[in-house]
Short mmCIF file of C-alpha atoms in Angstrom, two decimals:
data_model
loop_
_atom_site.label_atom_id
_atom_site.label_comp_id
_atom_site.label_asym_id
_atom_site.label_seq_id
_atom_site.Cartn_x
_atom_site.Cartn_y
_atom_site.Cartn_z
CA UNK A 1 0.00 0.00 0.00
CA UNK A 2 0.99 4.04 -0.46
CA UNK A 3 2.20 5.51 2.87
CA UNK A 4 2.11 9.69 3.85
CA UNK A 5 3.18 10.56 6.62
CA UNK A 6 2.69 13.92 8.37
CA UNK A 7 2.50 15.22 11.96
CA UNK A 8 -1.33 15.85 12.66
CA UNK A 9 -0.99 19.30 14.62
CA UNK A 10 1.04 21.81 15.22
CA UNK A 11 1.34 25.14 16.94
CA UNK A 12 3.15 28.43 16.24
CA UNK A 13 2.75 32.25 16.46
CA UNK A 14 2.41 35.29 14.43
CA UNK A 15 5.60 36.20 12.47
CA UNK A 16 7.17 33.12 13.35
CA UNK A 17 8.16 30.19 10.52
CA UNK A 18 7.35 26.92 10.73
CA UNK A 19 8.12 23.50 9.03
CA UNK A 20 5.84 21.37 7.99
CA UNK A 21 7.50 17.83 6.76
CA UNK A 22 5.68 14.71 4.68
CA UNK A 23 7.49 11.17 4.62
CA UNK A 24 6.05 8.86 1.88
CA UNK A 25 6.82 5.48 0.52
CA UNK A 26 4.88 4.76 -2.30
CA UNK A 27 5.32 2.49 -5.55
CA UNK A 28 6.54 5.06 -8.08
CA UNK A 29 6.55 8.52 -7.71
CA UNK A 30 5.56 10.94 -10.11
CA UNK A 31 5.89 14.58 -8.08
CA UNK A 32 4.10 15.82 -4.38
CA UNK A 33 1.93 18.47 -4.24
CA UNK A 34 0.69 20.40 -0.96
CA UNK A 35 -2.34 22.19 -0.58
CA UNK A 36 -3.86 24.35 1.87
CA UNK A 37 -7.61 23.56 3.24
CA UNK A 38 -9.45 26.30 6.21
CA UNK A 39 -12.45 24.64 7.50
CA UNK A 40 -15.19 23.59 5.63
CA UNK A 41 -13.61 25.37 2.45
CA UNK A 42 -11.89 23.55 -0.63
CA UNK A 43 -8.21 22.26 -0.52
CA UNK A 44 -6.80 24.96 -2.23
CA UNK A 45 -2.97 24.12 -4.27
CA UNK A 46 0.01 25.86 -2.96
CA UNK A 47 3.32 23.97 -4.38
CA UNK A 48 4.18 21.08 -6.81
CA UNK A 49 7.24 19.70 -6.63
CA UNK A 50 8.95 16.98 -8.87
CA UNK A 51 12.40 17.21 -8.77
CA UNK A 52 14.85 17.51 -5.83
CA UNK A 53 15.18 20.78 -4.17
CA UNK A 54 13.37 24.13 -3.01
CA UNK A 55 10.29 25.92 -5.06
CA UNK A 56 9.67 29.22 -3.27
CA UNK A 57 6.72 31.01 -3.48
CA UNK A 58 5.97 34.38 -1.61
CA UNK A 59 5.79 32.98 2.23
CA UNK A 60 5.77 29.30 1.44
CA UNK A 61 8.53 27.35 -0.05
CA UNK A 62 8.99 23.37 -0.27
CA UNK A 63 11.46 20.74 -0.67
CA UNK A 64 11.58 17.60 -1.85
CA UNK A 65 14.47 15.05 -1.71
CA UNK A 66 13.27 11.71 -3.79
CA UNK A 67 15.91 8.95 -2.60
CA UNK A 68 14.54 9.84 1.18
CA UNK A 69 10.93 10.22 0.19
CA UNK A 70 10.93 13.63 2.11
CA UNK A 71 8.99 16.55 1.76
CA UNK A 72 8.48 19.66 3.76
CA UNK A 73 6.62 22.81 3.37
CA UNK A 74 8.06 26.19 4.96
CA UNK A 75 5.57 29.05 6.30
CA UNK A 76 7.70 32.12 6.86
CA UNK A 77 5.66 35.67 8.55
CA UNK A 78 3.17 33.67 10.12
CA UNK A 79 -0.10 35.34 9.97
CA UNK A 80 -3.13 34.84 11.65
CA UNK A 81 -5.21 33.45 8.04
CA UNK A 82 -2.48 30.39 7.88
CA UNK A 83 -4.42 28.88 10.43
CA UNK A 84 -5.72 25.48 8.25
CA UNK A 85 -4.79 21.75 7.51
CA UNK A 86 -2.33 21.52 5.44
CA UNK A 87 -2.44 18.41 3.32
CA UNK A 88 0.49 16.57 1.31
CA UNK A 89 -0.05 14.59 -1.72
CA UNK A 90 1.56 12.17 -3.94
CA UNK A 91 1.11 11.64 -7.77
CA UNK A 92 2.10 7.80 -8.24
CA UNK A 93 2.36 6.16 -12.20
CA UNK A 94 -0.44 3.59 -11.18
CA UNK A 95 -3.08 6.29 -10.61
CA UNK A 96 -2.68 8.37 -13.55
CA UNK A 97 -3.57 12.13 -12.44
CA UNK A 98 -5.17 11.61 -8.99
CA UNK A 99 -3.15 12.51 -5.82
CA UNK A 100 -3.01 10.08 -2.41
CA UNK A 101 -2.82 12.60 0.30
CA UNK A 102 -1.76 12.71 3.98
CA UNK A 103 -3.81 12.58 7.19
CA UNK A 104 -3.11 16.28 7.04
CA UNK A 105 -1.55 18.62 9.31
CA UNK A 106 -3.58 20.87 11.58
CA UNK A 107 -1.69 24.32 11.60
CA UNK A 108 -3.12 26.91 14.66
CA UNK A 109 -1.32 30.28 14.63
CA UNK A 110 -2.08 32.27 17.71
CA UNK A 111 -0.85 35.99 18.31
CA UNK B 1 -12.58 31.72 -14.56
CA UNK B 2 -15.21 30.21 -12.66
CA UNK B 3 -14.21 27.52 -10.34
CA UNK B 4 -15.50 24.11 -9.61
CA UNK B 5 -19.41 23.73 -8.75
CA UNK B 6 -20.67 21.62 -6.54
CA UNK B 7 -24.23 20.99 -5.14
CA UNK B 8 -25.81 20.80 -2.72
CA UNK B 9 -23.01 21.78 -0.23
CA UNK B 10 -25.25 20.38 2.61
CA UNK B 11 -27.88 17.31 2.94
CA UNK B 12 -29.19 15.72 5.61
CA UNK B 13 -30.97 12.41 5.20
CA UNK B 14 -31.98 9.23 6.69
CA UNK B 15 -30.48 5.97 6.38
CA UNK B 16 -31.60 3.65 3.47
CA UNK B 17 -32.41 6.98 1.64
CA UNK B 18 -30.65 7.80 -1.86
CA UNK B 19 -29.06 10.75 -2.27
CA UNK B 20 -26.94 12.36 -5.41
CA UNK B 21 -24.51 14.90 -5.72
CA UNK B 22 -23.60 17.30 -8.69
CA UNK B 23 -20.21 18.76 -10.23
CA UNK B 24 -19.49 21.17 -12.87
CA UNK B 25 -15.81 21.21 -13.70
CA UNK B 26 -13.70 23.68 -15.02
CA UNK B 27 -14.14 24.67 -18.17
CA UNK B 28 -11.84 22.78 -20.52
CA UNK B 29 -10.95 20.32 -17.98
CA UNK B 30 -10.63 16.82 -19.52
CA UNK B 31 -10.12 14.53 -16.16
CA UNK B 32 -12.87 14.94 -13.33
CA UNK B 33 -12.40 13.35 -10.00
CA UNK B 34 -14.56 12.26 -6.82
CA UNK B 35 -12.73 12.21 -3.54
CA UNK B 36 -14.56 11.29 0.05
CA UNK B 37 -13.17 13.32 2.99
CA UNK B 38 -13.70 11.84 6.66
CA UNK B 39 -13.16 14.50 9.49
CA UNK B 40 -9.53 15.25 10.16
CA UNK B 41 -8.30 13.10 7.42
CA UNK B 42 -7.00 13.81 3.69
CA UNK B 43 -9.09 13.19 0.70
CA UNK B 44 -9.40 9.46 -0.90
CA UNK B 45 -10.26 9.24 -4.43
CA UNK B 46 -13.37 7.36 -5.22
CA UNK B 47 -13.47 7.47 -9.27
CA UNK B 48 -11.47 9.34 -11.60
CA UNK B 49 -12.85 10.23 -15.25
CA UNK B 50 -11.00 11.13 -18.38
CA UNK B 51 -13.53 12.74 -20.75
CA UNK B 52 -16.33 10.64 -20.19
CA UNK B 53 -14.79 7.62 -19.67
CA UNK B 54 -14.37 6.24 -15.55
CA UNK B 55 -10.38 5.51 -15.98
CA UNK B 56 -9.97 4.14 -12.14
CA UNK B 57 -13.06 3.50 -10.35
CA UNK B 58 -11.50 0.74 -8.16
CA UNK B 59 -12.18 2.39 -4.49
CA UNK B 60 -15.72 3.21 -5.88
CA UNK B 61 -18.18 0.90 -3.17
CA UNK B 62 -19.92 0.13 -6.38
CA UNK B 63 -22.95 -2.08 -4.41
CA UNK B 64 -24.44 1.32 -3.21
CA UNK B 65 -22.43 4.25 -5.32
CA UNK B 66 -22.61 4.86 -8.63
CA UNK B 67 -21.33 7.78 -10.92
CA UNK B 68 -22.02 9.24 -13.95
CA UNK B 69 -20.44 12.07 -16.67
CA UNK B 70 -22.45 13.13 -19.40
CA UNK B 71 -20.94 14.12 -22.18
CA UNK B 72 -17.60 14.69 -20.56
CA UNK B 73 -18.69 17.66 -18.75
CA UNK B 74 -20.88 17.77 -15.45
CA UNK B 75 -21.13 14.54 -13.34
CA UNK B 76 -23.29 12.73 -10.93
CA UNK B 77 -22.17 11.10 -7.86
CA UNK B 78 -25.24 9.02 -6.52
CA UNK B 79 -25.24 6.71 -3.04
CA UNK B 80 -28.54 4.08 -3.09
CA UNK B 81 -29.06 3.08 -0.29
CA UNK B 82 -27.36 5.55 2.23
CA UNK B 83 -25.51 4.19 5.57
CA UNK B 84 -24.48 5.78 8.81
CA UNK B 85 -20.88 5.45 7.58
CA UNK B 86 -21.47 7.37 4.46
CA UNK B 87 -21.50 10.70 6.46
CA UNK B 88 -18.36 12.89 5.29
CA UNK B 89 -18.04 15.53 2.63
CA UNK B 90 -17.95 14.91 -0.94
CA UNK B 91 -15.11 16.66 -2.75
CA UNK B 92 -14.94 17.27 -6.77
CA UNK B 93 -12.19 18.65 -8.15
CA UNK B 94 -10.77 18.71 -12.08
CA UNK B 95 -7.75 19.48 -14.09
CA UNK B 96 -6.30 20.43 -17.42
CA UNK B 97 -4.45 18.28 -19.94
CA UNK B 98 -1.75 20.48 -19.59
CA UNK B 99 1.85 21.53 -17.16
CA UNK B 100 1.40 19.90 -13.54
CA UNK B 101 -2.17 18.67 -14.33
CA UNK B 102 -3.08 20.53 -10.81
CA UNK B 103 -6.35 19.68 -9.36
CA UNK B 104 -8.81 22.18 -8.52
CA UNK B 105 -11.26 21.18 -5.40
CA UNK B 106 -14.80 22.24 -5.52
CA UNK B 107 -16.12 23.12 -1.68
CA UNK B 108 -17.31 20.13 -1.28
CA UNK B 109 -21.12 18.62 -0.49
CA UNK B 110 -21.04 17.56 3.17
CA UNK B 111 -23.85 14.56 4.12
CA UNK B 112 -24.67 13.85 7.53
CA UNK B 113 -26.92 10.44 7.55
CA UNK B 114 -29.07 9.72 10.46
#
């Protein structure tokens, strides 16, 4: 079976960064997105990543390293509206288009 | 650009009642997908279309759900008869032939059966 791996909360406050990591081991790998999703709202896509290293975007970067099946996601200037689950996904060959995703990871930002 | 529709975000039913669910993709958007959504847990992918063809329906409880796309553009999730463990929210999303092949969520239709 696919395995994601991610811690299911965390904590942190305004202005602060946090780190947000995703283990997998799945059979094939085809790139790992991450998406953002506030309460009773739509996941919402934030990265894509497919080859090793760091995509940066604004406030949120992630990395990927392949041969450790590691991902993490990197809030910097924590606001208040970060507060959401935070889901990891993986693209495998056997399911075409369609993502596997994590548990999730419960982000609360507090001031 | 007008983002995934879904409807009705909310139902509440009884058990042993049938219920369907609607999605209108994005516009252009070849591949449609159903995902289920349990409370504090990720999305699972039910069925997967490609045009209107079901590509991967193999975690699609196919004695009681059924699906449907007409004419490669809107689709129907249904559930005959419901159960108590079908509560959870029912998440559409599509994507383009094209780059990444992101998905784009709809809100979601949340059940709650009783």
């Amino acid at each position: 079976g696919q395995n994601i791996d991610q811690p299911t909360e965390m904590t942190a406050t305004e202005g602060a960064i946090v780190q947000i990591n995703c283990t997998y081991q799945t059979s094939g790998f085809n790139g790992l997105f991450w998406y953002q999703q506030h309460a009773g709202e739509a996941p919402t896509f934030l990265s894509y990543n497919v080859l090793d290293g760091l995509e940066e975007k604004g406030r949120f970067s992630s990395f990927l390293s392949r041969s450790k099946g590691y991902s993490y996601l990197l809030l910097k200037e924590l606001q208040m509206k970060d507060s959401a689950s935070y889901l990891c996904a993986v693209r495998i060959p056997q399911a075409g288009t369609a993502l596997i995703f994590g548990k999730g990871t419960t982000l609360s930002v507090s001031s | 650009e007008a983002g995934v529709v879904q409807s009705p975000r909310y139902k509440i039913i009884e058990k042993k009642q049938p219920v369907a669910f609607w999605c209108n993709p994005i516009s252009g958007h070849n591949t449609l997908y159903w995902y289920l959504q349990n409370l504090g847990q990720g999305p699972e992918l039910l069925i997967r279309y490609e045009n209107e063809e079901a590509v991967d329906d193999s975690q699609l409880p196919k004695d009681r759900f059924s699906a449907e796309r007409l004419k490669g553009v809107d689709s129907t999730l249904k559930i005959q008869p419901a159960e108590l463990g079908d509560s959870a929210v029912y998440l559409c999303a599509s994507s383009p032939r094209v780059g990444a092949n992101v998905l784009t969520f709809g809100a979601g239709s949340r059940l709650t059966v009783l």
